[in-house]
PDB file of C-alpha atoms in Angstrom:
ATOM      1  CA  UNK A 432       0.000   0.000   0.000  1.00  0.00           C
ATOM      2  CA  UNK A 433       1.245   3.400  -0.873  1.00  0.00           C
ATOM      3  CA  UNK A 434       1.523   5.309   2.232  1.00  0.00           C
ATOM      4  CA  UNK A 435       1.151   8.655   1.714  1.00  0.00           C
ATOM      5  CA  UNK A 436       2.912  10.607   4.679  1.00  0.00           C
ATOM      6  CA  UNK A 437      -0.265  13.003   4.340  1.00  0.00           C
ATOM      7  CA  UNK A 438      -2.586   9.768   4.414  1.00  0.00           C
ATOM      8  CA  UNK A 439      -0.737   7.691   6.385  1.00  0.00           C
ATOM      9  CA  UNK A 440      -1.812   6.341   9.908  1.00  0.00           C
ATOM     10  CA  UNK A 441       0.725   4.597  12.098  1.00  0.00           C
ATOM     11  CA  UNK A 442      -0.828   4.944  15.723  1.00  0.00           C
ATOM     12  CA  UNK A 443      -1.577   1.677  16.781  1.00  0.00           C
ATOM     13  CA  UNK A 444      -4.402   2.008  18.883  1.00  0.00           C
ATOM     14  CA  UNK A 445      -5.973   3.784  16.298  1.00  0.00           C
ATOM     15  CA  UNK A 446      -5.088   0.553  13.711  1.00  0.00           C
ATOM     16  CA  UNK A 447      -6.747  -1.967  16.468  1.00  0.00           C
ATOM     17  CA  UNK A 448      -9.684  -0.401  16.289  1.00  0.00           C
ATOM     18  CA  UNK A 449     -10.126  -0.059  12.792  1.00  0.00           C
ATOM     19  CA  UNK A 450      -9.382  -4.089  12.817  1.00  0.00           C
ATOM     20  CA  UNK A 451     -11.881  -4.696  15.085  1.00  0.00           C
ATOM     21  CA  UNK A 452     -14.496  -2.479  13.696  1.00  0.00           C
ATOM     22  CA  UNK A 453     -13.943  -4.234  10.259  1.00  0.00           C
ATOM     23  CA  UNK A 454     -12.529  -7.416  11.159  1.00  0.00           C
ATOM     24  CA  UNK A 455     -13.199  -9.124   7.679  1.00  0.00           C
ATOM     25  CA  UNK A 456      -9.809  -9.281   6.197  1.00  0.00           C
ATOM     26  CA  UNK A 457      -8.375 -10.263   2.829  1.00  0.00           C
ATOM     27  CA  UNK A 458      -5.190 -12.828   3.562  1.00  0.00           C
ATOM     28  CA  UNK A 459      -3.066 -12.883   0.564  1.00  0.00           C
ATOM     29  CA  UNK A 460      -0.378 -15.442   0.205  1.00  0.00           C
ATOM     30  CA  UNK A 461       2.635 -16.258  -2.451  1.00  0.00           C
ATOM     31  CA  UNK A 462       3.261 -19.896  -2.528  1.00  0.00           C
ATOM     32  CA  UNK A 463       4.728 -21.877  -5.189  1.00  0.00           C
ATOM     33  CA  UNK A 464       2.628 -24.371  -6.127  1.00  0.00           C
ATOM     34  CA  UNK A 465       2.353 -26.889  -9.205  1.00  0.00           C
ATOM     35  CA  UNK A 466      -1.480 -27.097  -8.833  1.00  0.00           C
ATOM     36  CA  UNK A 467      -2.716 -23.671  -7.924  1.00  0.00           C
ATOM     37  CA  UNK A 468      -1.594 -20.008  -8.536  1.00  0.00           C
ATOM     38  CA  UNK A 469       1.418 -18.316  -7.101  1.00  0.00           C
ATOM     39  CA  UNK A 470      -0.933 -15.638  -5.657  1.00  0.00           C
ATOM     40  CA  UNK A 471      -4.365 -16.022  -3.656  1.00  0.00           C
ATOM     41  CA  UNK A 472      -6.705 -14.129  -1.536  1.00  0.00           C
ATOM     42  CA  UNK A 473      -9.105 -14.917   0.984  1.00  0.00           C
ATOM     43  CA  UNK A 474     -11.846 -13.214   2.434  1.00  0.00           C
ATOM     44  CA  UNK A 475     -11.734 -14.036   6.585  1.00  0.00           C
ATOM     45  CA  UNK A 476     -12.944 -12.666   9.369  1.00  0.00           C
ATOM     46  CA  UNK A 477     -10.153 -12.676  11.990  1.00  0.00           C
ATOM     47  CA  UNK A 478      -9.472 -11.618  16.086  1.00  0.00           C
ATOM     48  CA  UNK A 479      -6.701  -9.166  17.247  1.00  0.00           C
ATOM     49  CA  UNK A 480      -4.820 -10.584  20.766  1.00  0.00           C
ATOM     50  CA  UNK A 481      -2.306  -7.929  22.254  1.00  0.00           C
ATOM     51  CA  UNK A 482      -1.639  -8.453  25.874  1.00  0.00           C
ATOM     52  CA  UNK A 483      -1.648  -4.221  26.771  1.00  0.00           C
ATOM     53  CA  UNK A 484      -4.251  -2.833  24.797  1.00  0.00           C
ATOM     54  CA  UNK A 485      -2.511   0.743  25.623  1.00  0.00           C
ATOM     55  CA  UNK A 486       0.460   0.075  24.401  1.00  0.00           C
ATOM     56  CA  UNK A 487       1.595   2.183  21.136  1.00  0.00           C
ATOM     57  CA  UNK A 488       4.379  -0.259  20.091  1.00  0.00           C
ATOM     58  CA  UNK A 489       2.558  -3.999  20.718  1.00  0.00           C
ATOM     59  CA  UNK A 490       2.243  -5.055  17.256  1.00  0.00           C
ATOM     60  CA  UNK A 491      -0.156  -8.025  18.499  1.00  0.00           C
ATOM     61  CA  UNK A 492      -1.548 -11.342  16.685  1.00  0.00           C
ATOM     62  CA  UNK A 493      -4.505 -11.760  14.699  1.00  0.00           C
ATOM     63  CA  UNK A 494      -6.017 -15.043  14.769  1.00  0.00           C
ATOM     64  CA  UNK A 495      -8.391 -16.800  11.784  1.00  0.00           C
ATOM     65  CA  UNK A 496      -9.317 -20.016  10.342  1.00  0.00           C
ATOM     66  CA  UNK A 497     -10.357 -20.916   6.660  1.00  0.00           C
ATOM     67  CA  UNK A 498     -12.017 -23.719   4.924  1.00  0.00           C
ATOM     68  CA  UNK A 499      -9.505 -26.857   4.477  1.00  0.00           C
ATOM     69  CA  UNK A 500     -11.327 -27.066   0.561  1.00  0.00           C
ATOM     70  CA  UNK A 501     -10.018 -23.509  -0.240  1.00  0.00           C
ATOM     71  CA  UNK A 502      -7.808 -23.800  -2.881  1.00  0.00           C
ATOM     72  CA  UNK A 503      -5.569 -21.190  -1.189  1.00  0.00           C
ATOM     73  CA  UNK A 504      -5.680 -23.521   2.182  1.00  0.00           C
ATOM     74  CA  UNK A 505      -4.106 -26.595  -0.298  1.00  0.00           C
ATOM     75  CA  UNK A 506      -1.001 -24.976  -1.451  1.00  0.00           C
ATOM     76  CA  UNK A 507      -0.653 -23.432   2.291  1.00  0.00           C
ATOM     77  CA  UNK A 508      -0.526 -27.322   3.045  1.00  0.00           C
ATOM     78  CA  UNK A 509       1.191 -28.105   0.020  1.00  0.00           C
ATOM     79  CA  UNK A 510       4.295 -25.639   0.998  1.00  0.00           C
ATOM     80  CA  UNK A 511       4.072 -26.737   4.196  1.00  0.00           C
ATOM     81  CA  UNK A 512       4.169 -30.872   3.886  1.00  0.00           C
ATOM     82  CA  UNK A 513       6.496 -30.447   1.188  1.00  0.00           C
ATOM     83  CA  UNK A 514       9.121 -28.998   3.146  1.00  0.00           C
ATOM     84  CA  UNK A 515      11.471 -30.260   6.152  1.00  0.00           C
ATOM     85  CA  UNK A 516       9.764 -28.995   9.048  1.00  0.00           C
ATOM     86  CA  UNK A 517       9.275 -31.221  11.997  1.00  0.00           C
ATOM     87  CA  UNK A 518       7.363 -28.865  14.176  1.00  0.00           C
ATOM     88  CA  UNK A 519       3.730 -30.044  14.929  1.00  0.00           C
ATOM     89  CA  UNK A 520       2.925 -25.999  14.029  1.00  0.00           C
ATOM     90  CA  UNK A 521       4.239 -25.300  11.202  1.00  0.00           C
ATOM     91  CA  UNK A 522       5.306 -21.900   9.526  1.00  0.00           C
ATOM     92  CA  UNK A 523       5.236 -20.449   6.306  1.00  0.00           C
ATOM     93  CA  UNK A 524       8.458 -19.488   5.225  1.00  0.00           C
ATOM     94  CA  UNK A 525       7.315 -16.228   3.408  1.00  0.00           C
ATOM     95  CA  UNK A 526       5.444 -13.243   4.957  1.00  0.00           C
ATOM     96  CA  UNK A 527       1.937 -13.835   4.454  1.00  0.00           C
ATOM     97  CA  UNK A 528      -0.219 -10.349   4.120  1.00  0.00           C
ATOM     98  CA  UNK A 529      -3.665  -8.844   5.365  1.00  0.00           C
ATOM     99  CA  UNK A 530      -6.081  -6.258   4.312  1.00  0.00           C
ATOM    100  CA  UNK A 531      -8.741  -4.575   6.103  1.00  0.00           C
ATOM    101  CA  UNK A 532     -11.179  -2.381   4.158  1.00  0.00           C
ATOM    102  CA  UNK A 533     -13.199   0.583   5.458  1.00  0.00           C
ATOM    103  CA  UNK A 534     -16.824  -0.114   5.182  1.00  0.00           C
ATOM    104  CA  UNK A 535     -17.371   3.408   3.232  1.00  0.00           C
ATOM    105  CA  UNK A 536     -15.487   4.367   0.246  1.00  0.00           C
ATOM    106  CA  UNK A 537     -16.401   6.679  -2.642  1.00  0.00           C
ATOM    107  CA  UNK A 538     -15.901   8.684  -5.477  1.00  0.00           C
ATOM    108  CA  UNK A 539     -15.004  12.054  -5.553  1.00  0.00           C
ATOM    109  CA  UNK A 540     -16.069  14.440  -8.294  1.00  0.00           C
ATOM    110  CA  UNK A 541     -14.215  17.434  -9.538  1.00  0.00           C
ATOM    111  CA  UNK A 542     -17.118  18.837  -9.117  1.00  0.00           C
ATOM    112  CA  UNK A 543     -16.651  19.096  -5.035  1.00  0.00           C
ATOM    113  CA  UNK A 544     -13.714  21.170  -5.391  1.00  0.00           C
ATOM    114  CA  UNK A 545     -15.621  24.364  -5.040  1.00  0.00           C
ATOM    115  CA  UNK A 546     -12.323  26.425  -4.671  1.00  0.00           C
ATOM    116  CA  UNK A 547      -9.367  25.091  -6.999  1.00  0.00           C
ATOM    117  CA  UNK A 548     -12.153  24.293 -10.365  1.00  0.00           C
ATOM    118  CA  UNK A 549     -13.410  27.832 -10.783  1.00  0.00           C
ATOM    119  CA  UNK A 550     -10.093  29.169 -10.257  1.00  0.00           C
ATOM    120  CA  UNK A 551      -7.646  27.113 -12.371  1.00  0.00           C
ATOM    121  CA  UNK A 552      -9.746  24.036 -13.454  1.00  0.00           C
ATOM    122  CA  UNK A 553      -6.551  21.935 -12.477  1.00  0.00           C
ATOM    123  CA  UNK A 554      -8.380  19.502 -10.878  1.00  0.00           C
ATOM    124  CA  UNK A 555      -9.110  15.288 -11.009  1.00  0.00           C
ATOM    125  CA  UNK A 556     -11.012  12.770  -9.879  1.00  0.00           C
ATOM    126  CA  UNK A 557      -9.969  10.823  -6.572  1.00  0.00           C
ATOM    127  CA  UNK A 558     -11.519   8.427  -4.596  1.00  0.00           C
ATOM    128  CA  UNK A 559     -11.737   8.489  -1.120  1.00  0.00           C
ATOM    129  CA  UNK A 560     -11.332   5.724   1.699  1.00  0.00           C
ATOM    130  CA  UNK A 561      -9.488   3.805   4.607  1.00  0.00           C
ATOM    131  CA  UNK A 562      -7.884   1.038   4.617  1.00  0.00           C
ATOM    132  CA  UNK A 563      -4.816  -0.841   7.337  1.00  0.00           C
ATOM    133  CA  UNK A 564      -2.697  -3.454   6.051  1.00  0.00           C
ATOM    134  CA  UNK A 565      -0.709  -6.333   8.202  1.00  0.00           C
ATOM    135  CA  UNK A 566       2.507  -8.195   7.212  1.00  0.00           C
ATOM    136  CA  UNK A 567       3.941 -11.134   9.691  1.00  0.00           C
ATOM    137  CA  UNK A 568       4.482 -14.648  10.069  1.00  0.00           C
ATOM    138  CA  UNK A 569       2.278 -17.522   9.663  1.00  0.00           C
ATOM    139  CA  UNK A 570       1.766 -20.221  11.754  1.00  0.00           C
ATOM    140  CA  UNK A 571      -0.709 -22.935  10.734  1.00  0.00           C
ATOM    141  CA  UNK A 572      -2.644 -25.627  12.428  1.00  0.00           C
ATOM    142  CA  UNK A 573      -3.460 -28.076  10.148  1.00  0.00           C
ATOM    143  CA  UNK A 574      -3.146 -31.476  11.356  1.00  0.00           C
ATOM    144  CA  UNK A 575      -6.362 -32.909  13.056  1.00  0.00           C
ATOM    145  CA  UNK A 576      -4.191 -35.320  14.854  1.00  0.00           C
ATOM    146  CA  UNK A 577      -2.195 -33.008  16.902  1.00  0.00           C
ATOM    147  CA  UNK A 578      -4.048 -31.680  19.962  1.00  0.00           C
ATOM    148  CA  UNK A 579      -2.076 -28.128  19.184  1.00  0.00           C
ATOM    149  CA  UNK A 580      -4.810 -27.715  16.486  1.00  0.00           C
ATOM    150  CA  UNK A 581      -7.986 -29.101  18.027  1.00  0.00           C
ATOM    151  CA  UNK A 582      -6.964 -26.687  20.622  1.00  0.00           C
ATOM    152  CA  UNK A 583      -6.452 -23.586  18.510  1.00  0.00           C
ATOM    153  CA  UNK A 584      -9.359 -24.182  16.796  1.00  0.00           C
ATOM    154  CA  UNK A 585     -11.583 -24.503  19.552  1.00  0.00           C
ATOM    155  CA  UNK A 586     -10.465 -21.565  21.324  1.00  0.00           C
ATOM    156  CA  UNK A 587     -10.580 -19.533  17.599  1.00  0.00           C
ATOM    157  CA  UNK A 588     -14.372 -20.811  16.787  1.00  0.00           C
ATOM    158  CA  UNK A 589     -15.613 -19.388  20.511  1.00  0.00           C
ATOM    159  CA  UNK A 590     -13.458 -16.484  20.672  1.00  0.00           C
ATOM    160  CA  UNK A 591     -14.776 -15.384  17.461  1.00  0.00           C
ATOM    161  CA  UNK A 592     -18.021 -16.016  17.719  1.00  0.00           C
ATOM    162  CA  UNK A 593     -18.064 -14.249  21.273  1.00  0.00           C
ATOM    163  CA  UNK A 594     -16.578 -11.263  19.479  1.00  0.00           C
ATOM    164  CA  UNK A 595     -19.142 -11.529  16.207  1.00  0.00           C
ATOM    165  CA  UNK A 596     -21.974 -11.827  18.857  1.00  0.00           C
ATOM    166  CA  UNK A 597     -21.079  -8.947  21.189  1.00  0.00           C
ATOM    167  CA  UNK A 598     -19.212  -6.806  19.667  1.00  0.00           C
ATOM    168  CA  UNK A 599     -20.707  -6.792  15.964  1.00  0.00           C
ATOM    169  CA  UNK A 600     -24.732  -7.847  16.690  1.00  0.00           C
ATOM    170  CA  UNK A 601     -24.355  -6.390  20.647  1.00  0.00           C
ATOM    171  CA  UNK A 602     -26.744  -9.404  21.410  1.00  0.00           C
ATOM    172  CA  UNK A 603     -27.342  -9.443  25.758  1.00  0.00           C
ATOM    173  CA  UNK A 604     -27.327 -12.979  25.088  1.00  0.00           C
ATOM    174  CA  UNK A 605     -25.000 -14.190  22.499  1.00  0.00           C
ATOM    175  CA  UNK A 606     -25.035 -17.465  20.748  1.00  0.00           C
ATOM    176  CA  UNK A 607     -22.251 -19.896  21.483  1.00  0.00           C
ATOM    177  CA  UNK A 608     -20.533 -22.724  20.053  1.00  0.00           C
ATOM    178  CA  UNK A 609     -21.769 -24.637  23.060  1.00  0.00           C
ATOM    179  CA  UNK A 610     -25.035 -24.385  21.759  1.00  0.00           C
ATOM    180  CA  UNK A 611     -25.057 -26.822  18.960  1.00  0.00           C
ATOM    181  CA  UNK A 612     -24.173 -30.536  19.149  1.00  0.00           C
ATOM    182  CA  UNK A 613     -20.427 -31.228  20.115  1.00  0.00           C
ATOM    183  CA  UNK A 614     -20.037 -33.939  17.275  1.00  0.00           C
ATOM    184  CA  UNK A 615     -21.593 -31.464  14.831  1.00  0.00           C
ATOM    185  CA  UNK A 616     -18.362 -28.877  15.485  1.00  0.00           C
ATOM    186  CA  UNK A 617     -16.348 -31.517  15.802  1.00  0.00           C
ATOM    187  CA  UNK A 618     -17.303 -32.263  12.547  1.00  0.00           C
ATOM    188  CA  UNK A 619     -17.242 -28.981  11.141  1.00  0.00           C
ATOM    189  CA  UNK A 620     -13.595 -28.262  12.762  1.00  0.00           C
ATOM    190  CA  UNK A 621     -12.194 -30.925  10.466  1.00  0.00           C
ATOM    191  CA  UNK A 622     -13.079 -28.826   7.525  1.00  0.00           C
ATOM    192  CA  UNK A 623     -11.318 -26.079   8.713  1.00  0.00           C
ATOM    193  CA  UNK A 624      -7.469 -25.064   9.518  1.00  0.00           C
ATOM    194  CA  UNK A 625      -6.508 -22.565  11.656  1.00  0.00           C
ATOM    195  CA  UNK A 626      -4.120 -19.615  10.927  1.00  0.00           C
ATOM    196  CA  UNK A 627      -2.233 -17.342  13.996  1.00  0.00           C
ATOM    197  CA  UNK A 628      -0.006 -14.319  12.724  1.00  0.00           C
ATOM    198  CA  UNK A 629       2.138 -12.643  14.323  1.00  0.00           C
ATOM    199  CA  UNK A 630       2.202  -9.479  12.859  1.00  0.00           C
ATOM    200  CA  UNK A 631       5.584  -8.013  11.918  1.00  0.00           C
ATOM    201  CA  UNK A 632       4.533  -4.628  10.213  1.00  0.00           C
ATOM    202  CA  UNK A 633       1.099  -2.380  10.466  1.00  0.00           C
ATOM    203  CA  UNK A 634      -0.051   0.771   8.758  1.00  0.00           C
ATOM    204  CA  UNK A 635      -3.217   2.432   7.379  1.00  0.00           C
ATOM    205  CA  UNK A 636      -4.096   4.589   4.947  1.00  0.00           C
ATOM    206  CA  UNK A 637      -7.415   7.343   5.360  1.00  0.00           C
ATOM    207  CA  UNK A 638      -7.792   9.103   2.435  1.00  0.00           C
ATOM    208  CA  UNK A 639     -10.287  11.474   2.945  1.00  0.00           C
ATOM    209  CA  UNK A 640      -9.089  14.426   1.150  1.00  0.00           C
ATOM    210  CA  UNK A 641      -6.505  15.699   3.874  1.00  0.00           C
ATOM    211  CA  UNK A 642      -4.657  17.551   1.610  1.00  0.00           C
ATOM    212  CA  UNK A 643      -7.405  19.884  -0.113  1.00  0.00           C
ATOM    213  CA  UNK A 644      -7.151  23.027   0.420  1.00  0.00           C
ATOM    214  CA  UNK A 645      -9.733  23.890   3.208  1.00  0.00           C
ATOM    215  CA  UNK A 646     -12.510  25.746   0.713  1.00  0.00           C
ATOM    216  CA  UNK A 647     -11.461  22.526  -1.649  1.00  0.00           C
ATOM    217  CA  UNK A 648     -12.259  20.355   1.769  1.00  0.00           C
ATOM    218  CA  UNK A 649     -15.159  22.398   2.656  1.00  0.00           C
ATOM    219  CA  UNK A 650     -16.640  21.747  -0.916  1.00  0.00           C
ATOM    220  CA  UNK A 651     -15.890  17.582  -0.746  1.00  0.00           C
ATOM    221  CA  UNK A 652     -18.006  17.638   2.689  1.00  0.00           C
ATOM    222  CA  UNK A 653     -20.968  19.625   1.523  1.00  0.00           C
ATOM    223  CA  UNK A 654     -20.638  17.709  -1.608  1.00  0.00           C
ATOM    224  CA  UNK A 655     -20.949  14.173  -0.024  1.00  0.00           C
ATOM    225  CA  UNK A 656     -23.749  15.478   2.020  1.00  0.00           C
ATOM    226  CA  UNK A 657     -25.836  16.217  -0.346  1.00  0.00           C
ATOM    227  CA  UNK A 658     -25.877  12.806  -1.926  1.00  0.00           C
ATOM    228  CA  UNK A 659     -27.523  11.881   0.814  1.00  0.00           C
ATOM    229  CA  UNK A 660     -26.863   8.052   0.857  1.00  0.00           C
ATOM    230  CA  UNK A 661     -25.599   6.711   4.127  1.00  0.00           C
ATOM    231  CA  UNK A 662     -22.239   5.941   2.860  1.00  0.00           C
ATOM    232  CA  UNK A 663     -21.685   9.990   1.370  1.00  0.00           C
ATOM    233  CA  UNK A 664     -22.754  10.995   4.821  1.00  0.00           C
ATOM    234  CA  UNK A 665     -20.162   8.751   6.722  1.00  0.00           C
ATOM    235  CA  UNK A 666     -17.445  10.107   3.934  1.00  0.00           C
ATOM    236  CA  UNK A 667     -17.721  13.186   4.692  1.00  0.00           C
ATOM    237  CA  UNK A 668     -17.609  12.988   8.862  1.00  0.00           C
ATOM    238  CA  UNK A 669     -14.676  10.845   8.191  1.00  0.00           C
ATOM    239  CA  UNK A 670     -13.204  13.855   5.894  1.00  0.00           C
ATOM    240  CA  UNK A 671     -13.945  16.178   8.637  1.00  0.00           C
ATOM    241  CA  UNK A 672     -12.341  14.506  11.206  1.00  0.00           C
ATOM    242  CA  UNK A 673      -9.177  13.261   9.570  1.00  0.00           C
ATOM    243  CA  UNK A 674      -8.634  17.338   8.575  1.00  0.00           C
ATOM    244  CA  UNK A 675      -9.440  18.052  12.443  1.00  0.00           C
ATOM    245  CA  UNK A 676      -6.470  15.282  13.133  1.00  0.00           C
ATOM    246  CA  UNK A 677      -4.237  16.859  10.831  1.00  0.00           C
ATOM    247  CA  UNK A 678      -4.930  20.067  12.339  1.00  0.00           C
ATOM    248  CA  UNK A 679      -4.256  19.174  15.592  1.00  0.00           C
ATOM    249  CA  UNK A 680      -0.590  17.402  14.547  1.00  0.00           C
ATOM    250  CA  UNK A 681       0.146  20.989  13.021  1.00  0.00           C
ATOM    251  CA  UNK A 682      -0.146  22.708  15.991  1.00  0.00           C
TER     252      UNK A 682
END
């Protein structure tokens, strides 16, 4: 991702909680492989463990699991069986790599710039939007004879869908794993293999028009207003604040 020092985000707390308020990330892997392609992507929804949630230096570790017929999952496997590795939790040898998306993104007419297009016309179309990206290291848990991965998987399945329940639906009572048949999950967690990265490099990108001028700014917010959709209207309070944030590192 192009990190634009004008764009860029690097507080950490700040990149937790855009994980956890979008936890649906794209893993992306490069694996040799004589049966699938070099590069794939996954959509999965994953949990962020750091042991001081103040700290502004704990990279953390996000955990995930994905279905053991995914394509991508079979040349994980692949690189992994293939090579010399004793360990009952294997490692990919090559930094794996996770995207997290904003839930509003948008296009941005010319046509907001209400300062700069009268004047000189120089202007362009953009889009606007926020996004964090995660490099690290990839342990998997593959093998449903090793208790290391019933237990990962057990704890990922309920710690997730605690989270999902709580956090995303804010349910009083959430369902739980516990709730359907044990030999149905155990069922289910053989078609599944469980991922844990520790991460190795964050960052995150907003851009939401930080470096208009401020009439150029002013025009992108009233702009996005007065589409009216839900997603304009989040667009341009995100515009507003990241311009408040960069007014505040100014000063």
């Amino acid at each position: 991702m192009y990190l634009r020092p004008v764009h860029a985000e690097h507080h950490l707390p700040t990149l937790r909680k855009f994980i956890r308020q979008n936890p649906l990330g794209i893993l992306t892997t490069a694996i040799d492989s004589p049966l699938h392609h070099f590069l794939q992507a996954s959509h999965i929804p994953w949990l962020l463990d750091v042991s001081d949630e103040t700290s502004e230096t704990e990279l953390g570790t996000l955990r995930g699991h994905i279905a053991r017929a995914n394509p991508q999952t079979k040349a994980i496997i692949h690189d992994l069986t293939q090579g010399s590795s004793t360990a009952t939790t294997p490692r990919l040898a090559k930094d794996i790599l996770v995207v997290f998306n904003g839930p509003a993104q948008h296009y941005v007419t010319p046509k907001f710039y209400t300062e700069t297009k009268p004047a000189t016309g120089k202007v362009v179309p953009t889009w606007d939007y926020a996004a964090v990206e995660v490099y690290g290291r990839a342990t998997v848990y593959f093998d449903t004879k090793e208790p290391a991965t019933d237990a990962f998987l057990s704890k990922q399945i309920a710690d997730l869908s605690q989270f999902a329940e709580t956090s995303i639906m804010h349910y009083d009572r959430p369902w739980s794993v516990s709730d359907s048949p044990a030999n149905y999950v155990g069922l289910l967690k053989k078609a599944i293999i469980g991922i844990e990265i520790e991460i190795t490099e964050m960052g995150g990108r907003w851009k939401m028009s930080q470096e208009l001028s401020e009439g150029d700014r002013a025009g992108v917010v009233t702009g996005f207003e007065a589409l009216g959709s839900s997603v304009a209207k989040e667009i341009a309070e995100s515009v507003k604040e990241r311009a408040e944030l960069a007014k505040q590192k100014k000063t």
